[in-house]
Short mmCIF file of C-alpha atoms and ligand atoms in Angstrom, two decimals:
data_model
loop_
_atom_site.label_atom_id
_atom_site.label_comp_id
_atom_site.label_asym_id
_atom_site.label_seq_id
_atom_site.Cartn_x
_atom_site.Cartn_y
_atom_site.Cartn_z
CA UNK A 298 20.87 72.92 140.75
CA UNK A 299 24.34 72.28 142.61
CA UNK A 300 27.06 72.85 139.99
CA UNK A 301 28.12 69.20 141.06
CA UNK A 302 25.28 68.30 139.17
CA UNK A 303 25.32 70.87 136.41
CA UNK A 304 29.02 69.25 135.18
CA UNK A 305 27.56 66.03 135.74
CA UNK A 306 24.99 66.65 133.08
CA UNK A 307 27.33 68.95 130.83
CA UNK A 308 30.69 67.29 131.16
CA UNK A 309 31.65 64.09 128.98
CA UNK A 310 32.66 61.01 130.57
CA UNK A 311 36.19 60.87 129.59
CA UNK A 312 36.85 63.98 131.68
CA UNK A 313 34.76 63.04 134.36
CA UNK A 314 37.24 59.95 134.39
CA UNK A 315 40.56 61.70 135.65
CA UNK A 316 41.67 63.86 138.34
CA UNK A 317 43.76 67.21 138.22
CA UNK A 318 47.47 66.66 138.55
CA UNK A 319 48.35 66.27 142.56
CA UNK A 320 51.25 67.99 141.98
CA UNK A 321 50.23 70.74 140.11
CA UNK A 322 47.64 71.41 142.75
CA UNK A 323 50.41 71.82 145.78
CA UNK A 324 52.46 74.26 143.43
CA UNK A 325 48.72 76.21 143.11
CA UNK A 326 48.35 76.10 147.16
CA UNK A 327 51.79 77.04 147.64
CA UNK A 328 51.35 80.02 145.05
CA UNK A 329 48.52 80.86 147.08
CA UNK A 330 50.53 81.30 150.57
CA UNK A 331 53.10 83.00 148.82
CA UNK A 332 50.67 85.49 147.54
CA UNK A 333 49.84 85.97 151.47
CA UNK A 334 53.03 87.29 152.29
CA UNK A 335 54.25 83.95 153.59
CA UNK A 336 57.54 82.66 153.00
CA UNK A 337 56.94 78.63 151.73
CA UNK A 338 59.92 76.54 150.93
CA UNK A 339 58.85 74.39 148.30
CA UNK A 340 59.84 70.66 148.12
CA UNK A 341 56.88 70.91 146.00
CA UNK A 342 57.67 71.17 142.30
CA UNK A 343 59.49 68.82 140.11
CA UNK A 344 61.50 70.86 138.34
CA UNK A 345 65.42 71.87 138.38
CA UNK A 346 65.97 74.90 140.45
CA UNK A 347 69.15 75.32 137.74
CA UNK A 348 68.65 78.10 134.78
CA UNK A 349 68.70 77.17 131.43
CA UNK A 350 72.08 76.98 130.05
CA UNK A 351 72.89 80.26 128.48
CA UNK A 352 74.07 78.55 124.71
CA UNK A 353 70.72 77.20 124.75
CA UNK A 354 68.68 80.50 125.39
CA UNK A 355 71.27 82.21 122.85
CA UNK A 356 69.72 79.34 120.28
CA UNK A 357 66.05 80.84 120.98
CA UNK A 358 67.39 84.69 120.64
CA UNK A 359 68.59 83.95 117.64
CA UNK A 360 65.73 81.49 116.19
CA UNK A 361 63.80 85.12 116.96
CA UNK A 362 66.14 87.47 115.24
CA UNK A 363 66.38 84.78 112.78
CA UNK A 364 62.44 85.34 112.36
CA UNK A 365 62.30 81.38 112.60
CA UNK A 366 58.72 81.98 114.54
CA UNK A 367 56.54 80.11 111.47
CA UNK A 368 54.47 76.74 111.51
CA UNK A 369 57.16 73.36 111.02
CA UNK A 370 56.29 70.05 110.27
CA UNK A 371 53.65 68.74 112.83
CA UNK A 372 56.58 66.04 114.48
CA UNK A 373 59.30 69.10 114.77
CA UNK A 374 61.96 69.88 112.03
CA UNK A 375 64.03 67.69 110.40
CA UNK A 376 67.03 69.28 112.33
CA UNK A 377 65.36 68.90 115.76
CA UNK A 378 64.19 65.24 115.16
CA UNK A 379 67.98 64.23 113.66
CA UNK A 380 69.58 66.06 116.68
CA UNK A 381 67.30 63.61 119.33
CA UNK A 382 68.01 60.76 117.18
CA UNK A 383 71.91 61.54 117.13
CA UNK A 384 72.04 62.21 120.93
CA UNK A 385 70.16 59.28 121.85
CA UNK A 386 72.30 57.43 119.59
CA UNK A 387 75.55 58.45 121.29
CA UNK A 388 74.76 58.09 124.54
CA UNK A 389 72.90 55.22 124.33
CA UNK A 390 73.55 53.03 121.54
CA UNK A 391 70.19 53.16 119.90
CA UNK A 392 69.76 52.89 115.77
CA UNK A 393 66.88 55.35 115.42
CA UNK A 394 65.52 57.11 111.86
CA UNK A 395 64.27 60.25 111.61
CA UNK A 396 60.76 58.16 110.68
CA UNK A 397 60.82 56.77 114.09
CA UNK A 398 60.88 60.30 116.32
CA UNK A 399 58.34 63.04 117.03
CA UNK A 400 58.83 65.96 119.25
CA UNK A 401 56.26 66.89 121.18
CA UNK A 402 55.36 70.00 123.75
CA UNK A 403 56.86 68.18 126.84
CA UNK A 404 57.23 64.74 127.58
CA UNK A 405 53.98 64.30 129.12
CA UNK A 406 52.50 65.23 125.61
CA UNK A 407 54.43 62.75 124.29
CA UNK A 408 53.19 60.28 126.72
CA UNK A 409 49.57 61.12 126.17
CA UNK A 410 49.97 60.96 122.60
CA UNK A 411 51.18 57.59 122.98
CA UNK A 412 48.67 56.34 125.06
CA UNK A 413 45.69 57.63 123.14
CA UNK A 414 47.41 55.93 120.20
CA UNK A 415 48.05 52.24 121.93
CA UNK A 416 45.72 51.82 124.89
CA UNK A 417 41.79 50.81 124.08
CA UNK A 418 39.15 50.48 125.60
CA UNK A 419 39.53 47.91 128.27
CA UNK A 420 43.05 47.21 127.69
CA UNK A 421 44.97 46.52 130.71
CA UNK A 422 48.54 48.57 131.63
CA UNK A 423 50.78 47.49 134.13
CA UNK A 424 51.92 50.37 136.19
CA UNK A 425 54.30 49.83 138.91
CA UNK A 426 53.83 51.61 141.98
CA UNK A 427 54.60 54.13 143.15
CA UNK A 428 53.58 55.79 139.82
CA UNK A 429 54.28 59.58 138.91
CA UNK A 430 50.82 61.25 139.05
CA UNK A 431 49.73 61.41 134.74
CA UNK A 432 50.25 58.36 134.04
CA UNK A 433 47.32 56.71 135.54
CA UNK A 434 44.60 59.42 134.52
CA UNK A 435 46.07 59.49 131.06
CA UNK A 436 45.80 55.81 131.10
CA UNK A 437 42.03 56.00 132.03
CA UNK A 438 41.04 58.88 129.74
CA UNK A 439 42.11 56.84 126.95
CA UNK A 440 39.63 53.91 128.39
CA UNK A 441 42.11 51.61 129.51
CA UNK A 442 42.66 49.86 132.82
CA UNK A 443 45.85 50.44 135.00
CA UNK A 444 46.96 47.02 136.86
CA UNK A 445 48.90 48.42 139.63
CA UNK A 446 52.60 46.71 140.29
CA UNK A 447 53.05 47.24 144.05
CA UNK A 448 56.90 47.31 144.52
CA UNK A 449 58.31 47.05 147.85
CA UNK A 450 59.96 49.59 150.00
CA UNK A 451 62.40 47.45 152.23
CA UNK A 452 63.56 47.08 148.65
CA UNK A 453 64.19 50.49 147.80
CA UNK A 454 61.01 50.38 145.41
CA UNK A 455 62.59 48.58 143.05
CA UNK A 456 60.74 46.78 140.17
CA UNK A 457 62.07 43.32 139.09
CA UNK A 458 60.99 41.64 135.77
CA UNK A 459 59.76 38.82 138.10
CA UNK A 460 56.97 41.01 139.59
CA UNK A 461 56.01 42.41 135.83
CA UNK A 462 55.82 38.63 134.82
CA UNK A 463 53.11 37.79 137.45
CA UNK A 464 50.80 40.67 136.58
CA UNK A 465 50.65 39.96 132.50
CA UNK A 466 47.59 38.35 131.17
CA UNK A 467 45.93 38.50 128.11
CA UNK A 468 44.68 41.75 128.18
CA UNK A 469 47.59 43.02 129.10
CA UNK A 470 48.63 45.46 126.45
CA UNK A 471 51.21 48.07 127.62
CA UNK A 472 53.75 47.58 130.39
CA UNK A 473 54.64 50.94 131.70
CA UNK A 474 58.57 51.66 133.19
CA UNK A 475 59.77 54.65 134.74
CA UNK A 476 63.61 54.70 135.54
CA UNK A 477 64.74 56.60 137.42
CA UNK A 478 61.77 56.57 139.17
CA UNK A 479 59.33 60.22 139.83
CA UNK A 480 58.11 59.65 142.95
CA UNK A 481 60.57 57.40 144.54
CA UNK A 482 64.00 58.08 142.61
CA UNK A 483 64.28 53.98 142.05
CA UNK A 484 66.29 52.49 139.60
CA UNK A 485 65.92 49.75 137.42
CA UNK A 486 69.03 47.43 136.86
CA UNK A 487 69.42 47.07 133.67
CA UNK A 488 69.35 43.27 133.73
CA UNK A 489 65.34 43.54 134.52
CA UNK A 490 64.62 45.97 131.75
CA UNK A 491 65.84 43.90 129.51
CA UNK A 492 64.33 40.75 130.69
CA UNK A 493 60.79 43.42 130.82
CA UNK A 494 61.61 44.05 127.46
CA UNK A 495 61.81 40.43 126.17
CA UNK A 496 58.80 39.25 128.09
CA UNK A 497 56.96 41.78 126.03
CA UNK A 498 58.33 41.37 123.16
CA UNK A 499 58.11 37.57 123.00
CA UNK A 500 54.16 38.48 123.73
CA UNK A 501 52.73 41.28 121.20
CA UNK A 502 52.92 44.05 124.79
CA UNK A 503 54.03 47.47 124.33
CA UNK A 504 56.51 49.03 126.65
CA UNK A 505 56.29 52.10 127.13
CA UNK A 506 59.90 53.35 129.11
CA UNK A 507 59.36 57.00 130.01
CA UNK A 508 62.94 57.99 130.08
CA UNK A 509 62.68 61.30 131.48
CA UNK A 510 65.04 61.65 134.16
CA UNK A 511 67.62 59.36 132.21
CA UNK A 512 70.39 61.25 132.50
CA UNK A 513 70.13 61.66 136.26
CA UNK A 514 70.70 57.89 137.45
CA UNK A 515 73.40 57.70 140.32
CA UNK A 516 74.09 53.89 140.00
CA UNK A 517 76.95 54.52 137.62
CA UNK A 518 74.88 52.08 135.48
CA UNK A 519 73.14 54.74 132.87
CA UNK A 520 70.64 52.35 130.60
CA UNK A 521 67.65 53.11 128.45
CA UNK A 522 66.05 50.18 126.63
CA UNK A 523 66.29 52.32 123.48
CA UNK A 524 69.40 50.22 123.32
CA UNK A 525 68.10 46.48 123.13
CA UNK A 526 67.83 47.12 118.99
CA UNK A 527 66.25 43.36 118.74
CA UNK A 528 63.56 44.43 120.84
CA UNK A 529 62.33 47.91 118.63
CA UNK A 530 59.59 47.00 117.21
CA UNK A 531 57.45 46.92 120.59
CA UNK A 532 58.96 49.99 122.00
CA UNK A 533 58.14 53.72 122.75
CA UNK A 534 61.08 55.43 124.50
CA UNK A 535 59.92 58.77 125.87
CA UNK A 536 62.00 61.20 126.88
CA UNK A 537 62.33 65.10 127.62
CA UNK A 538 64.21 68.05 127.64
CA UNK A 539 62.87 69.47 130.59
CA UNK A 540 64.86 68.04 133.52
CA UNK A 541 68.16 67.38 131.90
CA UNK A 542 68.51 70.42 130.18
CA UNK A 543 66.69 72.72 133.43
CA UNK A 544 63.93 73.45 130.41
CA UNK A 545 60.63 72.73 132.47
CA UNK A 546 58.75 75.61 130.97
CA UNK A 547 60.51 75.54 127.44
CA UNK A 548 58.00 72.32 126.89
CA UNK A 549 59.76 69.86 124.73
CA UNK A 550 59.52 66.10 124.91
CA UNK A 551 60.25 63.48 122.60
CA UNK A 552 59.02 59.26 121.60
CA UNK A 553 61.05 57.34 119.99
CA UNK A 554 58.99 54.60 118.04
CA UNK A 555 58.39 52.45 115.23
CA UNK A 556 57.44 54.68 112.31
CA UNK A 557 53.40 53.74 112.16
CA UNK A 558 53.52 54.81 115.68
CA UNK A 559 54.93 58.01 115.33
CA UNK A 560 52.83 58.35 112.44
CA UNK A 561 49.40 58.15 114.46
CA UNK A 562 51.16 60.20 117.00
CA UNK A 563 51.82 62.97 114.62
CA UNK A 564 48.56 62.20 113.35
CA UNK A 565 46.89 63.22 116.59
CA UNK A 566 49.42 65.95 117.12
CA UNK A 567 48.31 67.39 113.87
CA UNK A 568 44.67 67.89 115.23
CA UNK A 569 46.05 69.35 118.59
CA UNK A 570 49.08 71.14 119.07
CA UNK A 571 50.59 71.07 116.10
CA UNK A 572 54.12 71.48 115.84
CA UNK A 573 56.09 72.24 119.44
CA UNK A 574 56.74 75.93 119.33
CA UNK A 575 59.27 76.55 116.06
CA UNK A 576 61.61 78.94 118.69
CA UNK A 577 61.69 76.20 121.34
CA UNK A 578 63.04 73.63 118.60
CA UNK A 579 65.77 75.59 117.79
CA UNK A 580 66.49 75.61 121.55
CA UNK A 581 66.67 72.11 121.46
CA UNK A 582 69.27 71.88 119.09
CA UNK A 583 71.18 73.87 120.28
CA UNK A 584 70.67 71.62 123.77
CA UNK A 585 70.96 68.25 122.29
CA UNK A 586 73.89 69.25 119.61
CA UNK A 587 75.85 71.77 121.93
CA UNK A 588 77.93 71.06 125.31
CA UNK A 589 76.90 68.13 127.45
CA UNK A 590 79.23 69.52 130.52
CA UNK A 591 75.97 71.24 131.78
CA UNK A 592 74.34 67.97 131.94
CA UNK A 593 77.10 66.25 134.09
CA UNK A 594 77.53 69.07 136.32
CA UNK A 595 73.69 69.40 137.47
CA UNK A 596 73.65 65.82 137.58
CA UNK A 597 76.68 66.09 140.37
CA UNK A 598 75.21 68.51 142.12
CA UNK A 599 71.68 66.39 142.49
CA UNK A 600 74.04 63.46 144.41
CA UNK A 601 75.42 66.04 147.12
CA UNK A 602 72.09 67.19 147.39
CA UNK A 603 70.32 63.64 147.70
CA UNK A 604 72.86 62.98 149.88
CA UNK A 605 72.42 66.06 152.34
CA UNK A 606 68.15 65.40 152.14
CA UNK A 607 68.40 61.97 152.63
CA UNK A 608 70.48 62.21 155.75
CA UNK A 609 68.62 65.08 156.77
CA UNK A 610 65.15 63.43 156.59
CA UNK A 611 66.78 60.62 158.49
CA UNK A 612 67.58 62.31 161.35
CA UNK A 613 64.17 63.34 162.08
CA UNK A 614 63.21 60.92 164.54
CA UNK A 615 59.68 59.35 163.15
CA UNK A 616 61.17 59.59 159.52
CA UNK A 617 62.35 56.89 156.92
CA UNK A 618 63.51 57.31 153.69
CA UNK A 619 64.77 55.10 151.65
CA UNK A 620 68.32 55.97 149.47
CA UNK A 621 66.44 57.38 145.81
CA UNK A 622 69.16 55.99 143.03
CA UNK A 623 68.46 58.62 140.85
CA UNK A 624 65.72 61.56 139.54
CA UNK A 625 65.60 64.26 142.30
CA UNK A 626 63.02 63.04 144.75
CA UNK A 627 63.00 61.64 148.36
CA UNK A 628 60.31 59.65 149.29
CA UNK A 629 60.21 59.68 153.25
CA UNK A 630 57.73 57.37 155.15
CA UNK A 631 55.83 59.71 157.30
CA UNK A 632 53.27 56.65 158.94
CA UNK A 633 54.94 56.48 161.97
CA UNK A 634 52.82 59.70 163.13
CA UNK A 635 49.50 58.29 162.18
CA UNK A 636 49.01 56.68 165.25
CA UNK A 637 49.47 60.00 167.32
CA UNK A 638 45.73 61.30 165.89
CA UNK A 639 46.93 64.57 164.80
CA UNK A 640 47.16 63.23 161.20
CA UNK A 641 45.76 59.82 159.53
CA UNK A 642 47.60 59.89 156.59
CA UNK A 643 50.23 61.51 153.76
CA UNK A 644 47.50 63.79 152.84
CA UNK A 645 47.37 64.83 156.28
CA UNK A 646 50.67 65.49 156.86
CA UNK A 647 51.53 67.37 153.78
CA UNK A 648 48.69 69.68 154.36
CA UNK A 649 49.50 70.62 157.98
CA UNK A 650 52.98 71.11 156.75
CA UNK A 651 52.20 73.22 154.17
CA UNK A 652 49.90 75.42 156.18
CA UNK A 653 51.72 75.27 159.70
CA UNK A 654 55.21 74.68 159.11
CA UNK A 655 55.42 76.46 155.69
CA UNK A 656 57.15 74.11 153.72
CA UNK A 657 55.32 72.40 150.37
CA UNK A 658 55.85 68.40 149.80
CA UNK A 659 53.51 66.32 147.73
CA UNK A 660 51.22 63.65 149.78
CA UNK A 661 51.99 60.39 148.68
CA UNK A 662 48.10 59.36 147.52
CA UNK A 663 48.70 61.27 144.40
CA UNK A 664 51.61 58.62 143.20
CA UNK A 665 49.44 55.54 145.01
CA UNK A 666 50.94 55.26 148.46
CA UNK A 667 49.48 56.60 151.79
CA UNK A 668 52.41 56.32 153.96
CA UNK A 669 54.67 58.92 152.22
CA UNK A 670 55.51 62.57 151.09
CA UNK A 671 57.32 63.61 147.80
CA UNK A 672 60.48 65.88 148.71
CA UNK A 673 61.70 67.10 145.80
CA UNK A 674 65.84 67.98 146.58
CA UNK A 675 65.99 70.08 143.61
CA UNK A 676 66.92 73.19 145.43
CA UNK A 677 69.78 75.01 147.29
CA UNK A 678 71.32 73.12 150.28
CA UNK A 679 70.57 76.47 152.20
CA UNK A 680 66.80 75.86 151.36
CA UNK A 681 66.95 72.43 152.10
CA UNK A 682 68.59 73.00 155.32
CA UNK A 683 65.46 75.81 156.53
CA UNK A 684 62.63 73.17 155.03
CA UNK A 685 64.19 70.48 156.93
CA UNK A 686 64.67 72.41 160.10
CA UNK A 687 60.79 73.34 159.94
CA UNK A 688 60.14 69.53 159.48
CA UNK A 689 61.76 68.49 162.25
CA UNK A 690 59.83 71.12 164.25
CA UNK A 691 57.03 70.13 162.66
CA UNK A 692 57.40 66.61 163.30
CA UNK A 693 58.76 66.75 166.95
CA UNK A 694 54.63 68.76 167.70
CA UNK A 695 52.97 66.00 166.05
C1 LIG B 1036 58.13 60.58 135.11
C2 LIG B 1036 57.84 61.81 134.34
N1 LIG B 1036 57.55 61.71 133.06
C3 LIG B 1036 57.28 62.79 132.31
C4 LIG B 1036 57.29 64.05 132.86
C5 LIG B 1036 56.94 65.19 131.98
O1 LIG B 1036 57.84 66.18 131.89
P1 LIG B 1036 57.70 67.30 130.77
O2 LIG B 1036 56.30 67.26 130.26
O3 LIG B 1036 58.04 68.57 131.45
O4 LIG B 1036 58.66 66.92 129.70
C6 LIG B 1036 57.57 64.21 134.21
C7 LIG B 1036 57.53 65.54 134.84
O5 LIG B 1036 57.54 65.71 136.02
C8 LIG B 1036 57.87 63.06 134.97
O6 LIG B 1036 58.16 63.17 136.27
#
């Protein structure tokens, strides 16, 4: 027996549904070279190539001195879900209770929590596209349907409230926004989102605004819909302490929600997780209470570095790339070279130029286009500068 077949037969349908994370799997390959000997630079992972601010790891030091390393409530402390509530409140306007937040052990948590809460079976979810990789397999493991929103890229992959309008039908149960955009950087004016957000109000849909890369939008125009107040009660605002903070491996994410919401996801959480880790909430206090200069100076240095990628990539001859608004992602067209016959497609390309040229980008199949690679800027310029001379190398052979 192959062991193909042996999962088939011991393996439950809902896993057998989803795929590992793309992204994930390029950080494992790249791992892998690097273990070689071989010196990768990695446009690969998502994550800020900042440390955490010091004040914040001072808050977990002293959480462990402090022996604060017990069991909390299942949706974080009292402390930790006022502090979100507070920030989000200041920066954005929004009327939150502590009722109506959970923290969770990332943001994706938070999102799969949510959708194993609101999707059913069958129910349809609008997901514009490109899509950052979880949310379509999290979508399907809960038994629900992703309708795909296919944005266009003359128009810097922007999604309008027109194009959600067209895709809603009755089954149509969660709408699905991501601004700034993971893959593409795209940003939503805040004019759509709000028309999104009254569409789905005015029909019973859930929208669910994963917020995580709020605080890096470039447009000058910073917006979550965690604002509209009259809209609330058919809202889930996600957001996360890992990219605006540089806490990627701390884990902590958050949903703001009506209360039964939060309820069932706390509900879930309690048969799970649990709480996020007690240390890591005091962290996050310290983060979302403490000085927000760290925030605005990361977010600076992400718009030089766009800036220098963007040009960069554009200079390869072969190579477009639309201008990302915000996030830190570039989102190059690479089809030009399919018709040479060394490669047919992202996949293609991101593999060679992993294993030839040395340098680790994410294929664009994995976010639900086949003409592009991630590049993820979050790096030094002097690392940017030796991936993209490799590229153009690369590129120039193919
Ligand atoms: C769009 C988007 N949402 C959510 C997440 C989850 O982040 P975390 O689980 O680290 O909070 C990511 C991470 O890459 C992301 O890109």
């Amino acid at each position: 027996m192959t062991t193909a077949t042996t999962e088939a037969l011991v393996l439950t349908d809902r896993i057998n549904r989803i795929e590992p994370s793309a992204t994930m799997a390029v950080v494992a390959e790249a791992d892998k070279l690097r273990g070689q000997g071989i010196d990768v630079v990695d446009f690969g992972a998502g994550e800020p190539h900042f440390s955490t601010p010091q004040h914040i790891k001072d808050a977990a030091i002293a959480a462990i001195h402090g022996n604060f390393t017990k069991y909390t409530a299942v949706a974080g402390t009292a402390e930790l879900r006022d502090a979100i509530v507070h920030r989000h409140a200041t920066d954005f306007a929004s009327d939150y209770r502590r009722e109506e937040v959970i923290a969770s052990v990332g943001g994706k948590h938070a999102l799969f929590n949510a959708i194993q809460v609101l999707v059913g079976h069958s129910d349809e979810v609008i997901l514009p596209v490109p899509y950052w990789v979880s949310f379509k397999d999290i979508v399907r493991y809960a038994g629900g349907n992703c309708v795909l929103l296919q944005s266009d890229e003359s128009q810097g992959f922007r999604v309008t409230a027109a194009m959600v309008a067209r895709l809603i039908t009755p089954r149509t149960r969660v709408i699905i926004l991501n601004s700034p955009s993971n893959p593409s950087g795209a940003v939503m004016s805040p004019e759509d989102m709000t028309e999104v957000m009254r569409l789905a109000h005015e029909r019973g849909i859930w929208v669910l605004s994963d917020e995580c890369y709020v605080y890096l939008n470039y447009t000058g125009k910073n917006f979550s819909v965690g604002s509209l107040r009259a809209y609330k009660e058919r809202m889930v605002v996600l957001g996360s302490l890992s990219k605006t903070y540089a806490m990627t491996g701390w884990r902590l994410g958050y949903a703001l929600a009506p209360a039964p919401v939060v309820s069932a996801m706390a509900k879930l959480q309690s048969q799970s997780t649990s709480n996020p880790t007690s240390i890591v909430q005091k962290a996050a206090v310290a983060a979302l209470n403490g000085p927000q200069e760290c925030v605005e100076q990361m977010r600076r240095a992400y718009i030089e570095l766009r800036d220098h990628v963007v040009s960069g990539l554009r200079s390869i001859p072969g190579v477009t790339c639309v201008q990302p608004e915000g996030a830190f992602y570039a989102y190059p067209n690479v089809s030009s070279f399919f018709r040479g016959g060394k490669v047919k497609s992202a996949s293609d390309v991101a593999g060679k130029l992993l294993r030839e040229a040395h340098v680790a980008t994410v294929p664009g199949e994995g976010f639900g286009t086949s003409d592009h690679i991630r590049v993820s800027y979050a790096t030094s310029k002097s690392e940017l500068d030796r991936g993209l001379e490799r590229m153009r190398k690369f590129f120039a052979a193919l």
